[in-house]
Coordinates of C-alpha atoms in Angstrom, one line a residue:
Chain W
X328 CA 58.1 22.9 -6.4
X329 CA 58.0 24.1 -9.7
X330 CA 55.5 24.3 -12.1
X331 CA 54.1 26.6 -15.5
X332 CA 50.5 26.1 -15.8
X333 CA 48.8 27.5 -18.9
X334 CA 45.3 27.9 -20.6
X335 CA 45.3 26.5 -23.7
X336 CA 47.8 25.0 -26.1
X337 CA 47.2 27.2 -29.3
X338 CA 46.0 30.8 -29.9
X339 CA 43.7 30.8 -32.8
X340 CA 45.8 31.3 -35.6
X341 CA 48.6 30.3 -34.1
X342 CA 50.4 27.0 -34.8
X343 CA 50.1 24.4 -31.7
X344 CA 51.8 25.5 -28.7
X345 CA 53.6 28.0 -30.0
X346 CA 52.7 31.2 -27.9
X347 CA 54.3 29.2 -24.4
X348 CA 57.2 27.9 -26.5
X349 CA 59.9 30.7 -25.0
X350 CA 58.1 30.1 -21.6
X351 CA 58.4 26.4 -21.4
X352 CA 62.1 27.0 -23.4
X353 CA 63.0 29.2 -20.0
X354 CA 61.4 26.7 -17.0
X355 CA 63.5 23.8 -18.5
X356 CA 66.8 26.0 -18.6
X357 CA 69.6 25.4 -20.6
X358 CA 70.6 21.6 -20.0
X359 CA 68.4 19.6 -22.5
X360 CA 65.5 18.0 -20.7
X361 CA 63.7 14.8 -22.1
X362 CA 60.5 15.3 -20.1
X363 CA 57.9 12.4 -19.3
X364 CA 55.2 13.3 -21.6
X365 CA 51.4 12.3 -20.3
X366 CA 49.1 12.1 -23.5
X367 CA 46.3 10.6 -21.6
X368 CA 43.6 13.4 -22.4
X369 CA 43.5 12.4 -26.2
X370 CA 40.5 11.0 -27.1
X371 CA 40.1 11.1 -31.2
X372 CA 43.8 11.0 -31.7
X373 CA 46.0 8.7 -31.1
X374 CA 49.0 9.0 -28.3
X375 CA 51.9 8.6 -31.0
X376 CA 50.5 11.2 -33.1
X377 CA 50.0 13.6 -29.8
X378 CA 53.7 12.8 -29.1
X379 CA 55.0 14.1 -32.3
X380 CA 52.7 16.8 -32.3
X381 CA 54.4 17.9 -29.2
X382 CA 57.7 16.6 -29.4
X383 CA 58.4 18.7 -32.4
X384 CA 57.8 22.1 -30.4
X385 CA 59.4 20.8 -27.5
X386 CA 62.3 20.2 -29.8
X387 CA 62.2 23.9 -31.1
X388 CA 63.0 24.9 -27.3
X389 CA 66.4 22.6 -27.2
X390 CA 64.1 20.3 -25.1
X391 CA 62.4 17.0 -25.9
X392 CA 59.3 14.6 -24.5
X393 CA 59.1 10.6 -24.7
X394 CA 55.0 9.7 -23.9
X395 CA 54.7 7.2 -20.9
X396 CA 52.7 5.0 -23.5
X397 CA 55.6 3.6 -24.1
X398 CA 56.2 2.3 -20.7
X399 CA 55.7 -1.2 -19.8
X400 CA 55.3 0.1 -16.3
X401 CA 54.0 3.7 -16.1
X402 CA 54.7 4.4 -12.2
X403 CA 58.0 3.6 -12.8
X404 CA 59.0 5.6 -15.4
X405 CA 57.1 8.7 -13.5
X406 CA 59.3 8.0 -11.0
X407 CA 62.7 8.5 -13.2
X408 CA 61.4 11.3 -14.9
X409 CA 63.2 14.4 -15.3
X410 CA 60.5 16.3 -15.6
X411 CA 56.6 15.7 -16.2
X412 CA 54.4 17.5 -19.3
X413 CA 50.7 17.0 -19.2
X414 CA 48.9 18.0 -21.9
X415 CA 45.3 19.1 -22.6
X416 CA 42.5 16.9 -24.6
X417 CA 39.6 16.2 -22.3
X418 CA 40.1 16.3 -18.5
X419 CA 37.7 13.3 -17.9
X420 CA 39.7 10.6 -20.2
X421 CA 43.4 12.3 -18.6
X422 CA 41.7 11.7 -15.1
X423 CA 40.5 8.4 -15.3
X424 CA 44.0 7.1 -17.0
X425 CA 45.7 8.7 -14.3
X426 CA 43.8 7.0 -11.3
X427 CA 43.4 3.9 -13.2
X428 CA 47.2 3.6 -13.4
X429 CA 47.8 4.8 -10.6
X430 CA 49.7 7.7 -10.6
X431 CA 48.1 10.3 -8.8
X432 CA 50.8 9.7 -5.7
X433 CA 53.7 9.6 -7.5
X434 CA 53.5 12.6 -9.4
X435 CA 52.5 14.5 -6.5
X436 CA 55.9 13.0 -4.6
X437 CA 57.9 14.0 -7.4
X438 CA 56.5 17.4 -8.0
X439 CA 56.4 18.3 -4.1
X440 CA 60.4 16.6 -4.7
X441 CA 61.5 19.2 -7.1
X442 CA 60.5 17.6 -10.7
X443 CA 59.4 20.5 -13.0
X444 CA 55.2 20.0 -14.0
X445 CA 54.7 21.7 -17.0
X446 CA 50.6 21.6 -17.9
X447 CA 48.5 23.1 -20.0
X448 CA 44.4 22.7 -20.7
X449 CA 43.7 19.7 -19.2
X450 CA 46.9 19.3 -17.6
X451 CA 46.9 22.6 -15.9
X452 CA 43.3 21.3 -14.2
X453 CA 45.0 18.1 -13.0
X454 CA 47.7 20.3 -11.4
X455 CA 44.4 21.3 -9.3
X456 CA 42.9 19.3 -5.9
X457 CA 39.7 18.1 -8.1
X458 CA 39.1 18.4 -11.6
X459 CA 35.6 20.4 -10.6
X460 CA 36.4 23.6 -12.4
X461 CA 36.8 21.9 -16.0
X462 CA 34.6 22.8 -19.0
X463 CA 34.9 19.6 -20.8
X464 CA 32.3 17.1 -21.5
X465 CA 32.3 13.9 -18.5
X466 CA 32.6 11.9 -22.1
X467 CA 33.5 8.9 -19.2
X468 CA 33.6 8.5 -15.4
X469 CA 36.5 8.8 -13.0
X470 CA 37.1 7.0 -9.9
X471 CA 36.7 10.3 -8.3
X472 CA 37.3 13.9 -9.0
X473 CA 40.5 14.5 -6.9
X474 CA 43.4 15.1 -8.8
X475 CA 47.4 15.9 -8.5
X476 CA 46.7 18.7 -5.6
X477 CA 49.7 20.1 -6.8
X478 CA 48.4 23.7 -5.5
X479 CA 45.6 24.8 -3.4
X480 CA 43.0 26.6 -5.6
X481 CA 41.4 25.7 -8.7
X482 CA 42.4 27.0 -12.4
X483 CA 39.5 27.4 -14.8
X484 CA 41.6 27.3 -18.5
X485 CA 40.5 28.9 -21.6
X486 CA 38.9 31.1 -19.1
X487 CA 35.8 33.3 -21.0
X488 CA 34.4 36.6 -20.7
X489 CA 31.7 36.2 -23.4
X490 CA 29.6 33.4 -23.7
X491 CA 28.9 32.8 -28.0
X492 CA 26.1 34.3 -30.3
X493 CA 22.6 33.0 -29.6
X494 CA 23.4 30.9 -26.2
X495 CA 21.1 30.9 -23.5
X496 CA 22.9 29.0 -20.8
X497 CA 25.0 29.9 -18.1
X498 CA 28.0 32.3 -18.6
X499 CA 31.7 31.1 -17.3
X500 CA 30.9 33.7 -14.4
X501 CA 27.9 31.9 -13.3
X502 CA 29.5 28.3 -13.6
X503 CA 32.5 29.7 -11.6
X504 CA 30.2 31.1 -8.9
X505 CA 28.2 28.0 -9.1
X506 CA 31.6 26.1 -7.7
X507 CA 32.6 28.7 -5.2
X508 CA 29.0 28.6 -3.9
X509 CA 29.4 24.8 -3.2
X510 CA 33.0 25.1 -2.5
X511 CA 33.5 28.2 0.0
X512 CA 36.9 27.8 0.7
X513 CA 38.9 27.2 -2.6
X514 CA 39.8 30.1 -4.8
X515 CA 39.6 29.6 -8.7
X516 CA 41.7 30.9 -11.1
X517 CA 40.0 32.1 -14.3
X518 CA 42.8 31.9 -16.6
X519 CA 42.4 33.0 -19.9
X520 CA 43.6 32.4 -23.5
X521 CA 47.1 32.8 -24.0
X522 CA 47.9 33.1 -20.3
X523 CA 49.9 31.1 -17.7
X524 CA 51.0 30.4 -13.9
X525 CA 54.4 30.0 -13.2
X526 CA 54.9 28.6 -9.4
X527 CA 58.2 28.4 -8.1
X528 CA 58.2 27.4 -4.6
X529 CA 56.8 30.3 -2.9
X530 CA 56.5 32.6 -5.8
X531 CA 53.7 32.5 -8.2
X532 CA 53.6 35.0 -11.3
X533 CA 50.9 35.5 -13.9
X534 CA 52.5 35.9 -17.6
X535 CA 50.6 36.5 -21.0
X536 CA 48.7 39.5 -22.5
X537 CA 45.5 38.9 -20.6
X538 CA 44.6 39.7 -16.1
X539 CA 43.3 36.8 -14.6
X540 CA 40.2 36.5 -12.8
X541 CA 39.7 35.4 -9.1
X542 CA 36.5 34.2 -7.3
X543 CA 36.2 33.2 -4.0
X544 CA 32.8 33.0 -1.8
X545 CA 32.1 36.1 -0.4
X546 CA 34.6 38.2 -2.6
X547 CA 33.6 40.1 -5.8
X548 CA 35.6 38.5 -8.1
X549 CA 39.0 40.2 -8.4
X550 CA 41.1 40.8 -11.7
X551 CA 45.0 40.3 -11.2
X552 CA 48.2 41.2 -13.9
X553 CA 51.8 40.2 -14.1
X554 CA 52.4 42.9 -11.5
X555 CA 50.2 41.3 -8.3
X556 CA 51.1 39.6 -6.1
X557 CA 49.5 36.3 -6.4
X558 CA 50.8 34.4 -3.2
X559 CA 47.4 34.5 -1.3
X560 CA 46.9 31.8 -3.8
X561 CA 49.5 29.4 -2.4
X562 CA 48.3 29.5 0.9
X563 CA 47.6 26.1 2.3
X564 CA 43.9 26.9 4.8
X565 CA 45.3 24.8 8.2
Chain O
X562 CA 5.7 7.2 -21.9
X563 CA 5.4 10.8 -21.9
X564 CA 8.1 13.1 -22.1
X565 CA 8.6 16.6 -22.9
X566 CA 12.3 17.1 -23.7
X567 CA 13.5 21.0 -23.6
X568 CA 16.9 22.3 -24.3
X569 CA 16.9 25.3 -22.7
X570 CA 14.6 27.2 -20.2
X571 CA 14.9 30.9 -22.0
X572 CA 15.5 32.7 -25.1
X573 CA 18.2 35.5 -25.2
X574 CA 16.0 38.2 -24.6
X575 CA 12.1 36.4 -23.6
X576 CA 11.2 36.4 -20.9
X577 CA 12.0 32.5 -18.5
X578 CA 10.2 29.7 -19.8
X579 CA 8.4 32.1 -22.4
X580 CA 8.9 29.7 -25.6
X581 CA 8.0 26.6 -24.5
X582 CA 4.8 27.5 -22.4
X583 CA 2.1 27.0 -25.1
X584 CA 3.6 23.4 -25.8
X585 CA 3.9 22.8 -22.2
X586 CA 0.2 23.7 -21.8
X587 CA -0.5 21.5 -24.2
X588 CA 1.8 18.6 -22.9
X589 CA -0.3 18.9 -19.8
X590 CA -3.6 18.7 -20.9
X591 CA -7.2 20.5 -20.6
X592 CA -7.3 19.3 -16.9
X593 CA -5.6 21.6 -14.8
X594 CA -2.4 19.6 -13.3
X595 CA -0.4 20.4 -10.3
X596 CA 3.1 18.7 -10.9
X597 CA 5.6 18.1 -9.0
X598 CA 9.1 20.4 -9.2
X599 CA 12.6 19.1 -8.3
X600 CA 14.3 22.2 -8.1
X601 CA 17.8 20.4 -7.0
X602 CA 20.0 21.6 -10.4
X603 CA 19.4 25.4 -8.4
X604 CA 23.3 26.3 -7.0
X605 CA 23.1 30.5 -6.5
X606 CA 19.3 30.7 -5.7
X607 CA 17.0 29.5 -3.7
X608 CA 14.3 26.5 -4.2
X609 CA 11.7 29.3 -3.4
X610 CA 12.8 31.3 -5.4
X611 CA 13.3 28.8 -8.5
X612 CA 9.5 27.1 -7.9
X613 CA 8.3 30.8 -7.9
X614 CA 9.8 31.9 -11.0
X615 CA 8.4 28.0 -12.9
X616 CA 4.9 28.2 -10.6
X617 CA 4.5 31.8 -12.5
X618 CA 5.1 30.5 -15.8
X619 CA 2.9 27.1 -15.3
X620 CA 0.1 29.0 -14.2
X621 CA -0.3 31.1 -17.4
X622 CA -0.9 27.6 -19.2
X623 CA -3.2 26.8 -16.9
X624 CA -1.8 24.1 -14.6
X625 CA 0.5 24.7 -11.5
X626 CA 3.8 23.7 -9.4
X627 CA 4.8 22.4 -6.3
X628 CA 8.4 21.9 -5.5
X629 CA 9.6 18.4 -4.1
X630 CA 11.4 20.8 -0.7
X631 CA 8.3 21.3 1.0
X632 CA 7.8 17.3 1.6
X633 CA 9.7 15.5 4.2
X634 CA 9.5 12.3 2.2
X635 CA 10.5 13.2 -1.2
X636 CA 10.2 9.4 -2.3
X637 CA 6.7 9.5 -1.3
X638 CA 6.0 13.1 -3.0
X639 CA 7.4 11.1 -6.4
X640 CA 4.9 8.6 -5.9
X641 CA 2.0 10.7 -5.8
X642 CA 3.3 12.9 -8.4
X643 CA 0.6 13.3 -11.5
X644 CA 3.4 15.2 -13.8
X645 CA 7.4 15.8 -12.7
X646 CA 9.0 18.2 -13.7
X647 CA 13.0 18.8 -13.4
X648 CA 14.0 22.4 -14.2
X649 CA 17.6 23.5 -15.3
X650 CA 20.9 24.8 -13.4
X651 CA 23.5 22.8 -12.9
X652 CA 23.5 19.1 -14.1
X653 CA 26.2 18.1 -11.2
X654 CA 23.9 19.4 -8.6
X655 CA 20.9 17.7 -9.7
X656 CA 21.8 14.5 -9.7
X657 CA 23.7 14.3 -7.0
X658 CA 20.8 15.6 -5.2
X659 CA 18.6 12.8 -6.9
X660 CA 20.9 10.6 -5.8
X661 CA 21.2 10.9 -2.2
X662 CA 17.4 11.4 -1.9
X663 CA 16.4 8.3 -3.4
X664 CA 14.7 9.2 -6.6
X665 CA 16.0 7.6 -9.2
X666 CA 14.0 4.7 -8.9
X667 CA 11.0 5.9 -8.7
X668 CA 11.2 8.7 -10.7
X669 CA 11.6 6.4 -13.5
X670 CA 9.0 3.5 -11.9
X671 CA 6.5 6.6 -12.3
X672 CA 7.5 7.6 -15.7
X673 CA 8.0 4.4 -17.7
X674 CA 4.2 3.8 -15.7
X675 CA 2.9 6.9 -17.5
X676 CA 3.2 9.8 -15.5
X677 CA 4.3 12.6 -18.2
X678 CA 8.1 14.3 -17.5
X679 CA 9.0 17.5 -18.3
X680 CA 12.9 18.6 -18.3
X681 CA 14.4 21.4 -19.8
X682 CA 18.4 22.1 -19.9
X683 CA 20.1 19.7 -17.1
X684 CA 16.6 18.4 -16.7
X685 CA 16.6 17.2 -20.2
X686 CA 20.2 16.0 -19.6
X687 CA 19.2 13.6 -16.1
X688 CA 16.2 12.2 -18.7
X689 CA 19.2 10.4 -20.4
X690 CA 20.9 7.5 -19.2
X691 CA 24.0 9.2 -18.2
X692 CA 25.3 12.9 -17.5
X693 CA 27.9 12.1 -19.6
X694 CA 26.6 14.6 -22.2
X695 CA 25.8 17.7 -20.1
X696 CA 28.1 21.2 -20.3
X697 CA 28.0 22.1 -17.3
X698 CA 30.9 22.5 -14.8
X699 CA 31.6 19.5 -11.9
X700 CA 30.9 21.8 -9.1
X701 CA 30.1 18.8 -7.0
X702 CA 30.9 15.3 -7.2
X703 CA 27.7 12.4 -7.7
X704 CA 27.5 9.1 -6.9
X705 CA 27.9 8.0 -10.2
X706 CA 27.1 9.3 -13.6
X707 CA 24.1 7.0 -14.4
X708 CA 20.6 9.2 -14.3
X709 CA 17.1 8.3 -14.6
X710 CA 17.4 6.4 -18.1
X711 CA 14.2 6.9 -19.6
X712 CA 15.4 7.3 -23.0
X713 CA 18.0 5.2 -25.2
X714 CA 19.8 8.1 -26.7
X715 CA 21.7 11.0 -25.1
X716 CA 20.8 14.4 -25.2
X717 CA 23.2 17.8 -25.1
X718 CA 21.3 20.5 -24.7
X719 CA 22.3 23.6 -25.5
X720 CA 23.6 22.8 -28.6
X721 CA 26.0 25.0 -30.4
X722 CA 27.5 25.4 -33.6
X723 CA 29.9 27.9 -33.2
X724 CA 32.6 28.8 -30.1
X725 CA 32.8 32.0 -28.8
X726 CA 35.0 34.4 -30.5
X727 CA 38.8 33.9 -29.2
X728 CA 37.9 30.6 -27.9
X729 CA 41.2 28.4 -28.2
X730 CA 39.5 25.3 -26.9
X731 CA 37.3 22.1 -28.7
X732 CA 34.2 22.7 -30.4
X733 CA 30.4 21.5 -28.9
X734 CA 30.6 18.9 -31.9
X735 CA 34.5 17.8 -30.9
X736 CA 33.5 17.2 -27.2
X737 CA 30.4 15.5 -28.8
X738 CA 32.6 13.1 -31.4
X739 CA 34.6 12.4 -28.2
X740 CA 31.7 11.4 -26.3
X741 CA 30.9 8.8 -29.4
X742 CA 34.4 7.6 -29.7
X743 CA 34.3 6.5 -25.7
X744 CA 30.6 5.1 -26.1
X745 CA 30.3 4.1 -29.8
X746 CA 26.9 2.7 -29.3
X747 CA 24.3 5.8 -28.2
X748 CA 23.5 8.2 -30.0
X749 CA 23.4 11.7 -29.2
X750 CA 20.9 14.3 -30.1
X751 CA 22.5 18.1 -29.8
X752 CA 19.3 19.8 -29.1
X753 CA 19.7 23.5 -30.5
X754 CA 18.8 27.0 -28.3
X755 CA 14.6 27.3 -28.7
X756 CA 13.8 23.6 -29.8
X757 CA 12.6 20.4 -27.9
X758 CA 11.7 16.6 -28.2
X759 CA 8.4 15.8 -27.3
X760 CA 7.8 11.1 -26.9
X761 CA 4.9 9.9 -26.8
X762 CA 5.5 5.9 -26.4
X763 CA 7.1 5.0 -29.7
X764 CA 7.0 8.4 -30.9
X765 CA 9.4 11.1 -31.2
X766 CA 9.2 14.8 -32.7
X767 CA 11.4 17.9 -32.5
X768 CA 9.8 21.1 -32.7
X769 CA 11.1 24.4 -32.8
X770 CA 12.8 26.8 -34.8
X771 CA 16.2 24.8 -35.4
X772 CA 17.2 21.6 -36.3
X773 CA 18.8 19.3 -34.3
X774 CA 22.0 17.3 -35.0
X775 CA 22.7 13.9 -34.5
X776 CA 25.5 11.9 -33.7
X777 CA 26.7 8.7 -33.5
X778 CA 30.0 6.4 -33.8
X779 CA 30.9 5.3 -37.4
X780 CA 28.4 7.8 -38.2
X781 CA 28.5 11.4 -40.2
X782 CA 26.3 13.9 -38.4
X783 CA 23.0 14.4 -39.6
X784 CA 20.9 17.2 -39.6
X785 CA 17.1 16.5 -38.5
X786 CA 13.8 18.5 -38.6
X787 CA 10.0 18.3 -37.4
X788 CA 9.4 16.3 -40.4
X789 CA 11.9 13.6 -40.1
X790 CA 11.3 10.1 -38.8
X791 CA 13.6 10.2 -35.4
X792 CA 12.4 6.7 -34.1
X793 CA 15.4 5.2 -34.5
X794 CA 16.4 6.9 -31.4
X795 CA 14.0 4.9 -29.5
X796 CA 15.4 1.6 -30.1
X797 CA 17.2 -0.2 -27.1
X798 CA 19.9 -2.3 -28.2
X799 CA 19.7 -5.5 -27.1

């Protein structure tokens, strides 16, 4: 199984996906890959214009994308595809497009098969067994919260240390703490800006210029680096 | 119809439920009132504690708590309620826990009947007719997404104008316009940090320090204040 899971598309500043451009360059070597691109977490933009958006930096790394929109028959073309990108937007529209076409199972077969999964935002929580550790707005309803179950813990992207001037909710932390109150036996992933999981097989590696941060229930939460070794992560409870 | 709609429970800094007590006093009336608390949205505490910390705060304006977990029949306890009030946490928690207890219906039998509501944060949010507008994270999964729909309009409290600094992710008002662009006919009210809605059958005020800001489909955002006419938020389509 391989797959590069990352926070957010775009540093601030930055143009659009350009910080995991080397990274994503690297996972899909040096044979040019045209990967199945999933653009179903766009809400205000259209799919064509996400595909170019991300077609033109995918281009940059000798790679390409084709969106499934343009599939009579989405299953299908998941099935053929040399390699699957799902990219961020909100979590709650990507969800419910997935289910409602039905292709939770067949990206999981492909990806436990060997197909790369390349995610990131919204893509990297679908990579997850629910969706419950996103912070975007339920704009509309799933079937249910389960997701790819790609890997066994939850990733919270754009993960935040700070919550902004002036509000008085509930920090990150707290919402994270929240989940592994009523979810004992997951571990979550805080995975902040500019950072990213890269799972091959057995082998899982934090890269980016930021330590992750871990919560599980009973643990105070931990922070990890590129150096750690992440594997506890991968580990399946029987 | 009597509802007291709070965005948030605490100002950085007061002390819990410090701002909005004098108007909640008021809300109440001269006649002391003991309402009735649904502490469900609590996650990392417990009910006791929660109905201690609100019991503390009511009592200073002269009326009281009790919290819906001392009854064995919590259908009943809403029945009998004189005032209900639905305290903060975490939205996904709440209304599950309304939900499976049976209260949605009469919750909203008693209020539509004229038994005054008070909600403040995610108990603001289940006043709406969905959840669909809340921030807070999934932690666990509900029956559905519909709440206790005593209002036309949506509310998202905690409103926010700016992200937190390095924050790579969408804006409060870009999860809001994606919200309108999946349901272009209801309109949402962000409800700013330290302000509130108080309806009184057809009538509808904000008060507080900030204004709120108002979206719907088709629609630029506007910016309303205790002076303006906000009726137009009470109107059912039919």
């Amino acid at each position: 199984m391989r797959l590069l899971l990352i926070s957010n598309s775009t540093n601030p500043g930055e143009p659009y996906l350009d910080y995991p451009k080397k990274k994503i360059g690297e996972f899909l070597g040096d044979n040019p890959v045209k990967a199945l691109f999933l653009p179903y977490a766009a809400v205000t933009f259209s799919y064509d214009a996400y595909e170019k958006k991300v077609s033109e930096r995918f281009q940059e790394t000798g790679h390409n994308v084709v969106s499934v929109h343009h599939y009579d028959d989405p299953v299908k073309a998941v099935s053929e595809a040399s390699a699957i990108v799902v990219g961020g937007g909100n979590t709650w529209k990507l969800i419910k497009n997935i289910q409602d076409k039905g292709l939770i199972d067949i990206v999981r077969q492909k990806v436990l098969g060997g197909t790369p999964y390349i995610g990131w935002s919204a893509g990297s929580n679908v990579a997850c067994p629910t969706i419950k550790t996103t912070n975007d707005m339920p704009v509309m309803e799933p079937r249910s919260f389960n997701s790819f179950n790609l890997i066994p813990f939850q990733i919270n992207p754009h993960y935040l240390d700070a919550n902004p001037a002036g509000h008085a909710g509930e920090t990150r932390e707290q919402r994270i703490e929240e989940f592994i109150e009523a979810n004992p036996d997951v571990y979550v992933a805080g995975l902040r800006e500019g950072t990213m999981l890269l799972i091959e097989n057995e082998e899982i590696n934090l890269f980016g210029p930021r330590k992750a941060r871990i919560f599980r229930k009973g643990k105070p939460p931990i922070e990890v680096g590129p150096d750690d070794d992440l594997t506890f992560l991968l580990e399946r409870e029987s």
